Short mmCIF file of C-alpha atoms in Angstrom, two decimals:
data_model
loop_
_atom_site.label_atom_id
_atom_site.label_comp_id
_atom_site.label_asym_id
_atom_site.label_seq_id
_atom_site.Cartn_x
_atom_site.Cartn_y
_atom_site.Cartn_z
CA MET F 1310 -0.47 -0.21 0.26
CA THR F 1311 1.25 3.32 -0.85
CA PRO F 1312 1.02 6.47 1.47
CA ARG F 1313 -2.18 7.80 -1.58
CA GLU F 1314 -3.38 4.50 -0.86
CA VAL F 1315 -3.46 4.98 2.57
CA LEU F 1316 -5.10 8.21 2.25
CA ALA F 1317 -7.94 6.99 0.38
CA MET F 1318 -8.28 4.23 3.25
CA CYS F 1319 -8.36 6.61 5.38
CA ARG F 1320 -11.97 8.24 3.00
CA GLU F 1321 -13.10 5.10 1.72
CA LYS F 1322 -13.78 4.22 6.10
CA GLU F 1323 -13.92 7.45 7.02
CA VAL F 1324 -11.74 7.66 9.13
CA LYS F 1325 -11.03 10.67 11.82
CA ALA F 1326 -8.41 9.18 13.71
CA VAL F 1327 -5.22 8.65 13.18
CA ASP F 1328 -3.38 6.00 15.33
CA LEU F 1329 1.04 5.73 15.15
CA ARG F 1330 2.63 3.01 17.13
CA PHE F 1331 6.21 1.19 17.77
CA THR F 1332 6.95 -0.85 19.85
CA ASP F 1333 9.30 -0.11 23.16
CA PHE F 1334 12.40 -1.95 24.02
CA LEU F 1335 11.06 -4.82 25.99
CA GLY F 1336 8.88 -5.31 23.46
CA ALA F 1337 5.33 -3.63 24.48
CA TRP F 1338 3.16 -1.77 21.73
CA GLN F 1339 3.07 2.97 23.09
CA HIS F 1340 1.16 4.38 20.88
CA PHE F 1341 -0.49 8.43 19.90
CA THR F 1342 -3.40 9.84 17.78
CA ILE F 1343 -3.56 12.47 15.15
CA PRO F 1344 -6.23 13.86 14.15
CA VAL F 1345 -7.40 12.03 10.20
CA ALA F 1346 -6.61 16.25 8.67
CA LYS F 1347 -3.27 15.93 9.77
CA LEU F 1348 -1.73 12.18 7.60
CA GLU F 1349 -0.28 13.49 4.09
CA GLU F 1350 1.54 12.23 1.60
CA ASP F 1351 4.75 14.32 2.81
CA THR F 1352 4.15 12.73 6.95
CA PHE F 1353 5.35 9.69 5.35
CA ALA F 1354 8.76 11.14 4.85
CA ASP F 1355 9.11 13.67 7.34
CA GLY F 1356 8.43 12.12 9.78
CA LEU F 1357 6.62 13.33 13.07
CA GLY F 1358 8.31 13.98 16.82
CA PHE F 1359 8.90 12.02 20.15
CA ASP F 1360 10.23 12.02 22.76
CA GLY F 1361 12.20 8.79 23.03
CA SER F 1362 13.43 9.67 26.68
CA SER F 1363 10.35 8.23 27.66
CA ILE F 1364 10.33 5.19 25.89
CA ARG F 1365 12.49 2.18 28.36
CA GLY F 1366 15.96 1.96 27.61
CA TRP F 1367 15.72 5.15 24.65
CA GLN F 1368 17.26 8.15 24.40
CA ALA F 1369 18.95 9.91 27.24
CA ILE F 1370 17.24 13.19 28.53
CA ASN F 1371 19.48 15.73 27.03
CA GLU F 1372 18.72 13.66 23.57
CA SER F 1373 15.52 13.55 23.61
CA ASP F 1374 13.83 14.20 20.65
CA MET F 1375 13.22 11.79 17.88
CA LEU F 1376 10.38 10.82 14.96
CA LEU F 1377 8.04 8.32 14.19
CA VAL F 1378 7.90 7.59 9.84
CA PRO F 1379 4.31 5.86 9.47
CA GLU F 1380 4.77 2.26 7.25
CA PRO F 1381 1.86 2.28 5.16
CA ASN F 1382 1.70 -1.21 4.08
CA THR F 1383 0.80 -1.87 7.64
CA ALA F 1384 -2.58 0.64 7.59
CA PHE F 1385 -5.66 -1.16 9.69
CA VAL F 1386 -8.79 0.30 10.64
CA ASP F 1387 -8.95 -0.44 14.71
CA PRO F 1388 -11.42 -2.62 15.55
CA PHE F 1389 -11.49 -1.67 19.26
CA ALA F 1390 -11.86 2.33 19.16
CA SER F 1391 -15.24 3.71 19.69
CA ILE F 1392 -14.43 6.80 16.48
CA PRO F 1393 -13.31 5.10 13.34
CA THR F 1394 -9.53 5.48 13.41
CA LEU F 1395 -6.52 4.13 11.67
CA VAL F 1396 -3.03 2.67 12.91
CA MET F 1397 -0.12 2.72 10.96
CA ILE F 1398 2.97 1.02 12.53
CA CYS F 1399 6.58 3.18 12.16
CA MET F 1400 10.20 2.66 12.02
CA VAL F 1401 12.00 5.25 14.37
CA GLN F 1402 14.78 7.46 13.60
CA ASP F 1403 17.10 9.86 15.07
CA PRO F 1404 15.57 13.51 13.24
CA ILE F 1405 19.54 14.61 12.91
CA THR F 1406 20.54 12.06 10.70
CA ARG F 1407 17.74 9.80 9.54
CA GLU F 1408 19.53 7.40 10.58
CA ASP F 1409 17.10 4.01 12.00
CA TYR F 1410 17.38 4.06 15.82
CA SER F 1411 20.12 1.19 16.64
CA ARG F 1412 17.38 -0.16 19.65
CA ASP F 1413 14.08 -0.39 17.70
CA PRO F 1414 13.50 -3.48 17.65
CA ARG F 1415 11.06 -3.37 14.02
CA ASN F 1416 14.90 -2.46 12.97
CA ILE F 1417 16.85 -5.13 13.88
CA ALA F 1418 14.49 -7.81 12.46
CA ARG F 1419 15.10 -5.75 9.76
CA LYS F 1420 18.17 -5.57 9.71
CA ALA F 1421 18.32 -9.90 10.22
CA ALA F 1422 15.97 -10.72 7.58
CA ASN F 1423 18.32 -8.33 5.59
CA TYR F 1424 21.12 -9.75 6.00
CA LEU F 1425 20.29 -13.52 6.15
CA LYS F 1426 19.79 -12.16 2.07
CA SER F 1427 23.31 -10.55 2.26
CA THR F 1428 24.80 -13.90 3.36
CA GLY F 1429 23.98 -15.44 -0.42
CA ILE F 1430 21.84 -18.64 2.05
CA ALA F 1431 18.50 -17.47 1.42
CA ASP F 1432 16.69 -15.16 0.80
CA THR F 1433 12.78 -15.24 2.83
CA CYS F 1434 12.86 -16.18 7.27
CA PHE F 1435 9.52 -17.32 7.58
CA ILE F 1436 8.64 -17.29 11.40
CA GLY F 1437 4.48 -19.17 13.18
CA PRO F 1438 4.78 -18.56 16.40
CA GLU F 1439 1.98 -20.28 18.51
CA ALA F 1440 1.46 -18.27 21.55
CA GLU F 1441 -0.70 -19.73 24.59
CA PHE F 1442 -2.81 -17.40 27.01
CA PHE F 1443 -5.76 -17.01 30.26
CA VAL F 1444 -7.73 -15.61 29.99
CA PHE F 1445 -8.96 -14.71 33.56
CA ASP F 1446 -11.76 -13.31 35.11
CA ASP F 1447 -10.53 -11.55 37.73
CA VAL F 1448 -6.66 -10.59 39.06
CA ARG F 1449 -5.17 -8.76 42.20
CA PHE F 1450 -2.37 -7.89 42.84
CA ASP F 1451 0.19 -5.87 44.61
CA GLN F 1452 3.37 -5.62 46.24
CA ASN F 1453 5.15 -4.03 48.28
CA ALA F 1454 7.37 -3.19 51.72
CA HIS F 1455 4.79 -5.13 54.20
CA GLU F 1456 2.84 -7.67 51.72
CA GLY F 1457 3.07 -9.28 48.09
CA TYR F 1458 0.95 -12.04 46.95
CA PHE F 1459 -1.49 -12.27 43.61
CA HIS F 1460 -5.37 -13.52 43.39
CA LEU F 1461 -6.83 -15.01 40.46
CA GLU F 1462 -10.37 -16.35 39.37
CA SER F 1463 -11.21 -18.82 36.31
CA VAL F 1464 -15.11 -20.18 36.25
CA GLU F 1465 -13.21 -22.57 34.65
CA ALA F 1466 -10.89 -23.39 37.25
CA GLU F 1467 -10.35 -27.06 38.85
CA TRP F 1468 -10.40 -24.90 42.34
CA ASN F 1469 -13.88 -23.69 42.08
CA ARG F 1470 -16.06 -27.14 41.51
CA GLY F 1471 -16.95 -26.41 45.29
CA ARG F 1472 -17.89 -22.11 44.84
CA PRO F 1473 -21.71 -21.02 45.49
CA GLU F 1474 -22.04 -19.55 41.90
CA GLY F 1475 -25.81 -19.16 42.21
CA PRO F 1476 -25.75 -21.99 40.40
CA ASN F 1477 -22.71 -24.04 39.64
CA LEU F 1478 -22.94 -25.74 37.14
CA GLY F 1479 -19.70 -27.63 37.29
CA TYR F 1480 -17.94 -28.74 34.10
CA LYS F 1481 -14.70 -26.88 35.52
CA LEU F 1482 -11.37 -27.92 34.14
CA ARG F 1483 -8.64 -30.98 35.81
CA HIS F 1484 -5.79 -29.63 36.03
CA LYS F 1485 -3.70 -31.17 32.84
CA GLU F 1486 -6.80 -32.45 31.23
CA GLY F 1487 -7.74 -28.33 29.12
CA TYR F 1488 -6.60 -29.76 26.03
CA PHE F 1489 -9.35 -29.57 23.37
CA PRO F 1490 -12.77 -30.34 25.38
CA CYS F 1491 -15.76 -29.56 24.27
CA PRO F 1492 -18.56 -27.02 25.64
CA PRO F 1493 -19.41 -26.25 28.32
CA SER F 1494 -16.80 -27.84 30.11
CA ASP F 1495 -14.45 -25.13 26.84
CA GLN F 1496 -16.02 -22.74 28.52
CA LEU F 1497 -14.23 -19.52 26.89
CA MET F 1498 -14.75 -21.07 22.70
CA ASP F 1499 -17.29 -17.73 21.88
CA VAL F 1500 -14.62 -15.33 22.90
CA ARG F 1501 -11.42 -17.27 21.21
CA THR F 1502 -13.54 -17.42 18.24
CA GLU F 1503 -14.08 -13.44 18.68
CA MET F 1504 -10.99 -12.78 19.10
CA MET F 1505 -10.10 -14.92 15.22
CA GLN F 1506 -12.55 -13.52 13.93
CA THR F 1507 -10.82 -10.12 14.74
CA MET F 1508 -7.53 -10.74 13.58
CA ILE F 1509 -9.00 -11.84 10.64
CA GLN F 1510 -11.26 -8.84 9.91
CA CYS F 1511 -7.50 -6.66 10.60
CA GLY F 1512 -5.80 -9.08 8.35
CA ILE F 1513 -4.30 -11.96 10.21
CA ASP F 1514 -3.83 -15.51 8.97
CA VAL F 1515 -5.31 -17.72 11.27
CA GLU F 1516 -5.92 -21.34 11.09
CA ALA F 1517 -7.07 -22.41 13.90
CA GLN F 1518 -8.99 -21.66 18.37
CA HIS F 1519 -8.55 -23.92 20.56
CA HIS F 1520 -8.21 -23.79 24.32
CA GLU F 1521 -4.72 -25.42 25.39
CA VAL F 1522 -3.76 -28.38 28.23
CA ALA F 1523 -4.65 -25.85 31.50
CA THR F 1524 -6.31 -25.58 33.89
CA ALA F 1525 -9.02 -22.18 34.48
CA GLY F 1526 -9.23 -20.43 30.67
CA GLN F 1527 -5.32 -21.21 28.58
CA CYS F 1528 -6.26 -20.78 25.24
CA GLU F 1529 -4.01 -20.52 21.82
CA ILE F 1530 -4.69 -18.91 18.15
CA ASP F 1531 -2.46 -20.40 15.33
CA MET F 1532 -1.33 -17.08 12.36
CA ARG F 1533 -0.11 -19.28 9.46
CA PHE F 1534 3.64 -18.22 8.92
CA GLN F 1535 4.84 -15.13 7.01
CA GLU F 1536 8.32 -13.12 6.38
CA LEU F 1537 9.97 -12.40 10.10
CA VAL F 1538 9.19 -8.80 9.85
CA ARG F 1539 5.44 -8.91 8.97
CA MET F 1540 4.94 -12.11 11.85
CA ALA F 1541 6.75 -9.79 14.30
CA ASP F 1542 4.47 -6.58 13.81
CA GLN F 1543 1.15 -9.56 13.72
CA MET F 1544 2.55 -10.66 16.68
CA VAL F 1545 1.92 -7.37 18.11
CA LEU F 1546 -1.50 -7.38 17.11
CA TYR F 1547 -2.28 -10.71 18.21
CA LYS F 1548 -1.09 -9.22 22.06
CA TYR F 1549 -4.14 -6.46 21.16
CA ILE F 1550 -6.96 -7.94 20.32
CA VAL F 1551 -6.25 -10.97 22.32
CA ARG F 1552 -6.21 -8.23 25.13
CA ASN F 1553 -9.27 -6.23 24.24
CA VAL F 1554 -11.59 -8.72 23.47
CA ALA F 1555 -11.41 -10.02 26.30
CA ARG F 1556 -11.51 -6.49 28.15
CA ARG F 1557 -14.36 -7.00 25.83
CA HIS F 1558 -16.65 -9.59 27.59
CA GLY F 1559 -15.69 -8.35 31.30
CA LYS F 1560 -12.24 -10.19 31.33
CA THR F 1561 -9.34 -10.24 31.05
CA ALA F 1562 -5.70 -12.06 29.31
CA THR F 1563 -2.60 -12.71 30.95
CA PHE F 1564 0.90 -13.32 28.22
CA MET F 1565 2.60 -14.96 30.84
CA PRO F 1566 4.44 -18.40 31.57
CA LYS F 1567 3.86 -18.94 34.48
CA PRO F 1568 0.68 -17.39 36.49
CA LEU F 1569 -0.71 -20.97 38.08
CA TYR F 1570 1.60 -22.90 40.09
CA GLY F 1571 1.15 -27.25 39.58
CA ASP F 1572 0.06 -26.18 35.81
CA ASN F 1573 1.32 -25.92 32.20
CA GLY F 1574 2.12 -22.49 31.84
CA SER F 1575 2.50 -21.01 29.10
CA GLY F 1576 5.04 -20.78 25.69
CA MET F 1577 5.93 -19.35 21.99
CA HIS F 1578 6.71 -23.23 20.39
CA THR F 1579 8.14 -21.09 17.09
CA HIS F 1580 8.56 -22.53 13.56
CA ILE F 1581 11.48 -21.36 11.67
CA SER F 1582 12.01 -22.29 8.08
CA LEU F 1583 14.23 -21.12 4.84
CA TRP F 1584 13.07 -20.14 1.17
CA LYS F 1585 15.55 -18.83 -1.27
CA ALA F 1586 13.92 -18.45 -5.91
CA GLY F 1587 10.59 -19.30 -3.77
CA GLN F 1588 12.03 -22.95 -2.98
CA PRO F 1589 11.78 -24.40 0.97
CA LEU F 1590 15.52 -24.94 2.26
CA PHE F 1591 14.95 -27.37 4.36
CA ALA F 1592 13.28 -30.52 2.78
CA GLY F 1593 15.86 -33.29 2.30
CA THR F 1594 16.74 -37.02 2.69
CA GLY F 1595 18.35 -36.50 5.86
CA TYR F 1596 16.64 -37.14 9.36
CA ALA F 1597 13.41 -36.18 9.77
CA GLY F 1598 13.59 -35.54 6.54
CA LEU F 1599 16.07 -32.61 6.80
CA SER F 1600 18.35 -30.92 4.71
CA ASP F 1601 21.74 -30.64 5.54
CA MET F 1602 21.32 -26.98 5.78
CA ALA F 1603 18.37 -26.88 8.22
CA LEU F 1604 20.11 -29.98 10.32
CA HIS F 1605 23.08 -27.26 10.73
CA ALA F 1606 20.35 -24.70 12.16
CA ILE F 1607 19.34 -26.26 14.18
CA GLY F 1608 23.29 -26.96 15.69
CA GLY F 1609 23.35 -23.15 15.47
CA ILE F 1610 19.47 -22.91 17.99
CA LEU F 1611 20.76 -25.80 20.17
CA ARG F 1612 24.36 -23.43 20.49
CA HIS F 1613 23.28 -20.43 20.99
CA ALA F 1614 19.63 -21.76 23.16
CA PRO F 1615 21.51 -19.86 26.43
CA ALA F 1616 21.91 -16.15 25.64
CA ILE F 1617 19.44 -16.80 22.62
CA LEU F 1618 16.71 -17.44 26.17
CA ALA F 1619 17.40 -14.51 27.61
CA ILE F 1620 16.08 -12.54 24.58
CA THR F 1621 12.68 -15.18 23.85
CA ASN F 1622 12.24 -15.82 27.66
CA PRO F 1623 12.68 -12.72 28.80
CA THR F 1624 10.96 -12.59 32.51
CA THR F 1625 11.71 -14.01 35.84
CA ASN F 1626 8.15 -15.49 35.18
CA SER F 1627 9.45 -17.58 32.22
CA TYR F 1628 11.78 -20.17 34.73
CA LYS F 1629 8.88 -21.01 35.97
CA ARG F 1630 7.28 -23.17 33.35
CA LEU F 1631 11.31 -24.11 32.10
CA VAL F 1632 10.98 -27.12 34.10
CA PRO F 1633 10.36 -30.23 34.04
CA GLY F 1634 6.78 -32.86 33.31
CA TYR F 1635 5.13 -30.09 32.13
CA GLU F 1636 5.51 -30.10 28.37
CA ALA F 1637 9.19 -27.78 28.74
CA PRO F 1638 11.56 -27.88 26.75
CA VAL F 1639 15.13 -28.29 29.94
CA ASN F 1640 16.66 -30.67 27.56
CA LEU F 1641 18.74 -29.05 24.28
CA ALA F 1642 17.68 -31.45 22.78
CA TYR F 1643 15.87 -32.70 19.05
CA SER F 1644 13.60 -34.60 17.78
CA GLN F 1645 11.29 -35.50 15.24
CA ARG F 1646 6.85 -35.05 16.47
CA ASN F 1647 9.01 -35.30 20.02
CA ARG F 1648 7.04 -32.48 21.98
CA SER F 1649 10.04 -33.06 25.17
CA ALA F 1650 12.14 -31.49 22.96
CA SER F 1651 12.89 -27.89 22.34
CA CYS F 1652 14.06 -29.03 18.77
CA ARG F 1653 11.29 -30.35 16.83
CA ILE F 1654 10.51 -31.63 13.55
CA PRO F 1655 7.37 -31.51 13.38
CA MET F 1656 5.66 -34.70 10.97
CA TYR F 1657 2.14 -33.78 9.59
CA SER F 1658 2.89 -33.28 5.84
CA ALA F 1659 5.24 -34.81 3.37
CA ASN F 1660 4.85 -31.31 1.29
CA PRO F 1661 8.31 -30.00 1.13
CA LYS F 1662 7.05 -26.23 1.09
CA THR F 1663 5.89 -27.53 4.51
CA LYS F 1664 9.34 -29.05 6.30
CA ARG F 1665 10.45 -26.62 9.59
CA VAL F 1666 12.01 -26.92 12.64
CA GLU F 1667 9.89 -25.91 16.15
CA PHE F 1668 12.40 -23.99 18.42
CA ARG F 1669 9.52 -24.95 21.84
CA CYS F 1670 11.83 -22.95 24.14
CA PRO F 1671 10.49 -18.94 23.21
CA ASP F 1672 7.36 -17.55 25.69
CA PRO F 1673 4.57 -15.18 24.88
CA THR F 1674 6.11 -12.36 26.93
CA CYS F 1675 9.22 -11.89 25.00
CA ASN F 1676 10.12 -8.83 22.04
CA PRO F 1677 8.68 -10.66 18.98
CA TYR F 1678 11.28 -8.46 16.44
CA LEU F 1679 14.01 -9.33 19.49
CA SER F 1680 13.10 -12.64 19.80
CA PHE F 1681 12.42 -13.49 15.74
CA ALA F 1682 16.41 -11.65 14.90
CA ALA F 1683 17.81 -13.77 17.66
CA ILE F 1684 16.41 -17.54 16.54
CA LEU F 1685 17.33 -16.47 12.69
CA MET F 1686 20.84 -15.14 13.51
CA ALA F 1687 21.90 -18.33 15.47
CA ALA F 1688 20.54 -21.22 12.29
CA ILE F 1689 22.74 -18.15 10.00
CA ASP F 1690 25.58 -18.73 12.98
CA GLY F 1691 25.36 -22.79 12.52
CA ILE F 1692 24.75 -23.31 8.85
CA GLN F 1693 28.16 -20.87 7.96
CA ASN F 1694 29.77 -23.69 10.38
CA LYS F 1695 27.37 -26.18 9.89
CA PHE F 1696 27.43 -26.92 12.74
CA HIS F 1697 25.96 -30.57 13.83
CA PRO F 1698 23.23 -31.21 16.27
CA GLY F 1699 24.85 -34.45 17.38
CA ASP F 1700 22.50 -37.78 16.95
CA PRO F 1701 18.14 -37.24 17.93
CA LEU F 1702 17.05 -38.47 20.94
CA ASP F 1703 13.23 -39.32 19.77
CA ARG F 1704 12.33 -41.37 23.22
CA ASP F 1705 10.65 -39.61 26.15
CA ILE F 1706 13.53 -37.65 27.70
CA TYR F 1707 11.62 -37.28 30.89
CA ASP F 1708 11.82 -40.45 31.36
CA MET F 1709 15.69 -41.15 30.37
CA PRO F 1710 17.60 -42.35 33.17
CA PRO F 1711 19.33 -39.41 35.72
CA GLU F 1712 23.16 -41.44 34.23
CA GLU F 1713 21.71 -41.16 30.42
CA LEU F 1714 19.51 -37.71 31.05
CA ALA F 1715 22.91 -35.45 32.83
CA ASN F 1716 24.19 -35.81 29.00
CA VAL F 1717 22.24 -33.79 28.21
CA PRO F 1718 23.10 -29.69 27.54
CA LYS F 1719 19.95 -28.24 29.65
CA ALA F 1720 18.27 -24.34 29.45
CA PRO F 1721 19.56 -21.97 32.06
CA GLY F 1722 17.27 -22.32 35.17
CA SER F 1723 17.10 -18.20 35.64
CA LEU F 1724 17.02 -15.25 33.90
CA ASP F 1725 20.27 -14.57 35.79
CA GLU F 1726 22.39 -18.01 34.25
CA ALA F 1727 20.68 -16.79 30.18
CA CYS F 1728 21.84 -13.14 30.51
CA ALA F 1729 25.38 -14.14 31.82
CA ALA F 1730 25.65 -16.73 29.16
CA LEU F 1731 24.00 -13.54 26.80
CA GLU F 1732 26.98 -11.90 27.14
CA ALA F 1733 29.59 -14.91 27.12
CA ASP F 1734 27.57 -15.80 24.50
CA GLY F 1735 26.64 -12.58 22.21
CA ASP F 1736 29.02 -12.95 19.76
CA PHE F 1737 27.27 -14.44 16.06
CA LEU F 1738 24.39 -11.29 17.01
CA LEU F 1739 26.42 -8.29 16.16
CA ARG F 1740 27.29 -9.99 12.76
CA GLY F 1741 26.28 -7.57 9.95
CA ASP F 1742 25.24 -5.01 12.89
CA VAL F 1743 21.99 -6.59 12.77
CA PHE F 1744 21.91 -6.79 17.34
CA THR F 1745 25.15 -3.13 18.37
CA ASP F 1746 26.95 -4.26 21.37
CA ASP F 1747 24.84 -1.42 23.08
CA VAL F 1748 21.49 -2.62 22.32
CA ILE F 1749 22.62 -5.70 23.89
CA LYS F 1750 24.31 -4.30 27.11
CA THR F 1751 21.47 -2.08 26.71
CA TRP F 1752 18.81 -5.10 27.64
CA LEU F 1753 21.07 -6.87 30.21
CA LYS F 1754 21.71 -3.96 32.57
CA TRP F 1755 17.43 -3.05 32.65
CA LYS F 1756 17.56 -7.05 33.22
CA ARG F 1757 20.23 -7.40 35.65
CA GLU F 1758 18.87 -3.84 36.91
CA LYS F 1759 14.74 -4.22 36.23
CA GLU F 1760 13.82 -7.67 37.20
CA ILE F 1761 16.53 -9.67 38.44
CA ASP F 1762 17.86 -7.69 41.30
CA PRO F 1763 14.26 -6.53 42.35
CA MET F 1764 12.80 -10.21 42.37
CA ARG F 1765 16.34 -11.32 44.88
CA LEU F 1766 16.09 -8.47 47.03
CA ARG F 1767 12.54 -9.27 47.60
CA PRO F 1768 10.38 -11.36 50.08
CA HIS F 1769 8.40 -14.45 48.96
CA PRO F 1770 4.86 -15.18 50.21
CA TYR F 1771 5.70 -18.67 49.89
CA GLU F 1772 9.25 -18.26 52.44
CA PHE F 1773 6.44 -16.97 54.75
CA CYS F 1774 4.29 -20.99 54.42
CA LEU F 1775 9.15 -22.52 54.74
CA TYR F 1776 10.53 -20.31 57.51
CA PHE F 1777 7.54 -17.94 59.15
CA ASP F 1778 9.10 -20.62 62.46
CA ALA F 1779 11.77 -21.52 61.85
#
């Protein structure tokens, strides 16, 4: 879509306002709105100014002026605005040099896609994330000097089997038994269908929606794979739609990886494949129908996985999901079909165009632009250096004897460990100036000072259960 076509769309849809959006360093959508009359063709070249010092992890106060430059091919009409509003995702630029901003996540994703082309390995990276989330009926939480708690409610939850609901109709989902039951046990079917239809209305190609394994409203909506940057755009839109449809129904959605103790957490299994001149490059005659290139890509992802996880699993809560026994891939291995391996090769079809690698570690709290870029950069490094992933593990890893399991590399057990791995093994991200040293240092500084240290300093409610009478 061209700027002129966007202006025509505004007239056709009787748009009154234009919402300009961008993704901050940690992955949240930010925005401001202008009257439609202020959107002109020149705006797409000149951009609009904003204060970059007020955005997490970005500019200092003495260099705060920045520009948002709308991307016309991202335009859509906001399905939640009461006044007709057009939305466009923007690139972030320095107003003096007009260079794309190095800490803009979308710019990093674009650089990763361009770097892939420059290597000659492939011209397209397709990404397909499977983002899971919970929909709750009520949430309360707080943390201060003298108390800390959270309280979640769901009409589906197993713990509400005996609650007086006037009337309680039963049909509560038992822990780990939420996968695919029909209504009335699945009480969110209509909500998910509305989310799915809203995504389609906004241009997202949706393949399916369903209840997930956990009790208390765990859900998943699957999108068809797209080119890397476009999929990252769609992922932030996906989260926006999920949250706002839930709110429309008087519910709330969260992408926290592990909001419930003792049940499955929410992951974002991420499928990746490389193509060139319209042909898939991961199909071949090797293990699980893979090419040597695909095996080397797996080798790169597994070798750099501890560092990648500082970006794809970026919260302290992420590592409460990455524990054995909950379909969470803590062992850095690969296999066909096997969901207990961190890299899985789906075997649903023999069509070469469907051949891909599923990296099962990521979770949906990640910044999709940074995460997809990091996974791609690890795959490229594996291909360039011909890293072989070793022998596959075609068995249930969790049932292996301890002496065998001890030889399987493990994912980091905490965000602190993952950040240390990124600090020690971040060079593969710097190639092609995709990530910069400044980006990695800023990311690590934020994670350590704003998340890891504050969590480490605070008493945990369960510590009172363990130690109050010690």
